[in-house]
Amino acid sequence: MPRSLTRVIAAVAVCPLLFLNGVAGTLAPMVTSAPRLKDAISPRADSCTFSGSLGYSSASVSKGSCSTIVLSSLQVPGGTTLDLEDLNDRTTVVFEGTTTFGYAEWEGSLFSVSGNSITVIGAEGSVLDGQGALYWDGQGGGGGVTKPKFFKANYLNDSLLEGITIKNAPKNSFSLNHVFNLTVKDVTVDDRDGEALGKNTDAFNSKLLLL
């Protein structure tokens, strides 16, 4: 294409001209509709599965993007909370396989969840293993090594905890505070391995609890 023609086409594309009765003028700019908020918001994925040694971190970061969060055989490092606080309403969390929490002397908690209309369930055969034997020294929360609390469900309203199995909690298993209309169903706490040294491994600590 000749260079001069190329320039003319470019000029028309940038500043189109309107000829009316022999008079040239520019066209009025096109009117576009304002962007809509709903177009700027990405829809939540139906289900997201997190597994392995890095799954805990990905789950905490991506928790707002999934309507169902599947936690499959996670390995959570010591001194770290598997953080699912402030979930979107009506989020479902499913534990699969064995979730293992590494050793560290700290207050915890190992797992934390909060929100409204939340469902947290343990799939058949699933276990949350706190490896309590690494902490148990016969002193519980009254001395010895610092032991983390396990499962914190504070500010969890109109929600359900079902089918969860806690094994070998370092100290308290469930901390339920400031909850309303919470159903706890078919939950198992198995601290039999700590019969001799696993002091203060009671199942529930709670206040301001309305079930």
Tab-separated table of N, CA and C in Angstrom, residues 23-84:
chain	number	residue	atom	x	y	z
A	23	VAL	N	-18.894	21.156	4.196
A	23	VAL	CA	-18.168	21.632	5.380
A	23	VAL	C	-17.666	20.414	6.152
A	24	ALA	N	-16.399	20.426	6.482
A	24	ALA	CA	-15.810	19.306	7.213
A	24	ALA	C	-15.846	19.558	8.712
A	25	GLY	N	-16.095	18.529	9.450
A	25	GLY	CA	-16.080	18.634	10.913
A	25	GLY	C	-15.830	17.279	11.523
A	26	THR	N	-15.502	17.238	12.793
A	26	THR	CA	-15.219	15.960	13.453
A	26	THR	C	-16.504	15.384	14.007
A	27	LEU	N	-16.569	14.043	14.027
A	27	LEU	CA	-17.717	13.360	14.614
A	27	LEU	C	-17.676	13.479	16.132
A	28	ALA	N	-18.828	13.491	16.726
A	28	ALA	CA	-18.898	13.500	18.192
A	28	ALA	C	-18.383	12.174	18.718
A	29	PRO	N	-17.738	12.165	19.872
A	29	PRO	CA	-17.238	10.906	20.428
A	29	PRO	C	-18.375	9.948	20.724
A	30	MET	N	-18.099	8.642	20.571
A	30	MET	CA	-19.106	7.633	20.854
A	30	MET	C	-19.386	7.586	22.353
A	31	VAL	N	-20.628	7.389	22.695
A	31	VAL	CA	-21.025	7.298	24.097
A	31	VAL	C	-21.003	5.835	24.507
A	32	THR	N	-20.241	5.524	25.542
A	32	THR	CA	-20.174	4.155	26.055
A	32	THR	C	-20.802	4.114	27.430
A	33	SER	N	-21.416	2.976	27.730
A	33	SER	CA	-22.064	2.834	29.036
A	33	SER	C	-21.008	2.687	30.125
A	34	ALA	N	-21.352	3.100	31.331
A	34	ALA	CA	-20.438	3.004	32.463
A	34	ALA	C	-20.192	1.540	32.807
A	35	PRO	N	-18.985	1.195	33.276
A	35	PRO	CA	-18.721	-0.193	33.666
A	35	PRO	C	-19.614	-0.613	34.813
A	36	ARG	N	-20.031	-1.868	34.780
A	36	ARG	CA	-20.895	-2.391	35.828
A	36	ARG	C	-20.064	-3.130	36.863
A	37	LEU	N	-20.445	-2.966	38.136
A	37	LEU	CA	-19.679	-3.585	39.217
A	37	LEU	C	-19.630	-5.091	39.060
A	38	LYS	N	-20.740	-5.689	38.655
A	38	LYS	CA	-20.776	-7.143	38.576
A	38	LYS	C	-19.823	-7.687	37.512
A	39	ASP	N	-19.488	-6.846	36.505
A	39	ASP	CA	-18.545	-7.281	35.482
A	39	ASP	C	-17.109	-7.243	35.985
A	40	ALA	N	-16.875	-6.510	37.054
A	40	ALA	CA	-15.523	-6.380	37.600
A	40	ALA	C	-15.219	-7.423	38.659
A	41	ILE	N	-16.233	-8.194	39.062
A	41	ILE	CA	-16.069	-9.174	40.118
A	41	ILE	C	-16.004	-10.568	39.502
A	42	SER	N	-14.933	-11.288	39.749
A	42	SER	CA	-14.808	-12.634	39.216
A	42	SER	C	-15.693	-13.577	40.014
A	43	PRO	N	-16.422	-14.461	39.355
A	43	PRO	CA	-17.265	-15.410	40.083
A	43	PRO	C	-16.418	-16.378	40.886
A	44	ARG	N	-16.951	-16.849	42.010
A	44	ARG	CA	-16.223	-17.810	42.821
A	44	ARG	C	-16.209	-19.177	42.145
A	45	ALA	N	-15.107	-19.862	42.271
A	45	ALA	CA	-15.031	-21.220	41.756
A	45	ALA	C	-15.946	-22.117	42.591
A	46	ASP	N	-16.509	-23.139	41.969
A	46	ASP	CA	-17.382	-24.047	42.703
A	46	ASP	C	-16.618	-24.781	43.787
A	47	SER	N	-15.445	-25.320	43.444
A	47	SER	CA	-14.677	-26.111	44.390
A	47	SER	C	-13.189	-25.934	44.141
A	48	CYS	N	-12.433	-25.796	45.227
A	48	CYS	CA	-10.975	-25.675	45.145
A	48	CYS	C	-10.371	-26.714	46.087
A	49	THR	N	-9.402	-27.468	45.599
A	49	THR	CA	-8.750	-28.492	46.407
A	49	THR	C	-7.311	-28.078	46.690
A	50	PHE	N	-6.924	-28.172	47.963
A	50	PHE	CA	-5.579	-27.813	48.393
A	50	PHE	C	-4.972	-29.019	49.106
A	51	SER	N	-3.728	-29.352	48.774
A	51	SER	CA	-3.130	-30.553	49.346
A	51	SER	C	-1.635	-30.371	49.526
A	52	GLY	N	-1.032	-31.306	50.263
A	52	GLY	CA	0.413	-31.342	50.395
A	52	GLY	C	0.986	-30.326	51.352
A	53	SER	N	2.280	-30.060	51.193
A	53	SER	CA	2.997	-29.219	52.145
A	53	SER	C	2.797	-27.726	51.927
A	54	LEU	N	2.305	-27.319	50.772
A	54	LEU	CA	2.059	-25.904	50.505
A	54	LEU	C	0.575	-25.582	50.426
A	55	GLY	N	-0.255	-26.592	50.535
A	55	GLY	CA	-1.692	-26.379	50.409
A	55	GLY	C	-2.268	-25.469	51.469
A	56	TYR	N	-1.693	-25.504	52.684
A	56	TYR	CA	-2.204	-24.668	53.766
A	56	TYR	C	-2.108	-23.196	53.406
A	57	SER	N	-0.982	-22.802	52.792
A	57	SER	CA	-0.761	-21.410	52.429
A	57	SER	C	-1.686	-20.986	51.295
A	58	SER	N	-1.823	-21.841	50.288
A	58	SER	CA	-2.697	-21.532	49.157
A	58	SER	C	-4.143	-21.417	49.603
A	59	ALA	N	-4.557	-22.280	50.515
A	59	ALA	CA	-5.933	-22.232	51.003
A	59	ALA	C	-6.213	-20.926	51.732
A	60	SER	N	-5.273	-20.488	52.551
A	60	SER	CA	-5.469	-19.242	53.302
A	60	SER	C	-5.548	-18.035	52.376
A	61	VAL	N	-4.752	-18.060	51.312
A	61	VAL	CA	-4.729	-16.935	50.379
A	61	VAL	C	-5.961	-16.929	49.476
A	62	SER	N	-6.402	-18.108	49.060
A	62	SER	CA	-7.460	-18.216	48.043
A	62	SER	C	-8.839	-18.488	48.626
A	63	LYS	N	-8.976	-18.456	49.935
A	63	LYS	CA	-10.227	-18.871	50.567
A	63	LYS	C	-11.444	-18.078	50.106
A	64	GLY	N	-11.249	-16.820	49.688
A	64	GLY	CA	-12.382	-16.011	49.254
A	64	GLY	C	-12.838	-16.304	47.841
A	65	SER	N	-12.084	-17.144	47.132
A	65	SER	CA	-12.384	-17.416	45.723
A	65	SER	C	-13.115	-18.731	45.507
A	66	CYS	N	-13.407	-19.459	46.576
A	66	CYS	CA	-13.974	-20.804	46.445
A	66	CYS	C	-15.235	-20.933	47.288
A	67	SER	N	-16.268	-21.508	46.703
A	67	SER	CA	-17.481	-21.768	47.480
A	67	SER	C	-17.338	-23.050	48.293
A	68	THR	N	-16.511	-23.983	47.813
A	68	THR	CA	-16.180	-25.200	48.557
A	68	THR	C	-14.665	-25.330	48.610
A	69	ILE	N	-14.130	-25.477	49.818
A	69	ILE	CA	-12.689	-25.605	50.024
A	69	ILE	C	-12.409	-27.019	50.505
A	70	VAL	N	-11.687	-27.790	49.698
A	70	VAL	CA	-11.334	-29.159	50.058
A	70	VAL	C	-9.880	-29.170	50.522
A	71	LEU	N	-9.653	-29.599	51.754
A	71	LEU	CA	-8.313	-29.681	52.342
A	71	LEU	C	-7.932	-31.143	52.379
A	72	SER	N	-7.049	-31.533	51.466
A	72	SER	CA	-6.734	-32.945	51.272
A	72	SER	C	-5.318	-33.262	51.739
A	73	SER	N	-5.227	-33.982	52.857
A	73	SER	CA	-3.939	-34.467	53.375
A	73	SER	C	-2.887	-33.360	53.432
A	74	LEU	N	-3.228	-32.280	54.112
A	74	LEU	CA	-2.307	-31.156	54.245
A	74	LEU	C	-1.221	-31.466	55.276
A	75	GLN	N	-0.054	-30.864	55.075
A	75	GLN	CA	0.988	-30.842	56.110
A	75	GLN	C	1.237	-29.376	56.466
A	76	VAL	N	0.788	-29.001	57.654
A	76	VAL	CA	0.907	-27.617	58.094
A	76	VAL	C	2.146	-27.494	58.976
A	77	PRO	N	3.065	-26.602	58.660
A	77	PRO	CA	4.300	-26.503	59.454
A	77	PRO	C	4.038	-25.979	60.863
A	78	GLY	N	4.921	-26.311	61.778
A	78	GLY	CA	4.794	-25.852	63.154
A	78	GLY	C	4.806	-24.335	63.247
A	79	GLY	N	4.047	-23.812	64.189
A	79	GLY	CA	3.996	-22.367	64.392
A	79	GLY	C	3.133	-21.633	63.397
A	80	THR	N	2.331	-22.352	62.624
A	80	THR	CA	1.510	-21.751	61.574
A	80	THR	C	0.050	-22.134	61.772
A	81	THR	N	-0.837	-21.166	61.617
A	81	THR	CA	-2.273	-21.432	61.681
A	81	THR	C	-2.816	-21.702	60.282
A	82	LEU	N	-3.549	-22.778	60.134
A	82	LEU	CA	-4.322	-23.001	58.912
A	82	LEU	C	-5.513	-22.054	59.001
A	83	ASP	N	-5.401	-20.910	58.338
A	83	ASP	CA	-6.274	-19.768	58.570
A	83	ASP	C	-7.416	-19.733	57.555
A	84	LEU	N	-8.629	-20.045	58.036
A	84	LEU	CA	-9.831	-19.902	57.225
A	84	LEU	C	-10.817	-18.969	57.933
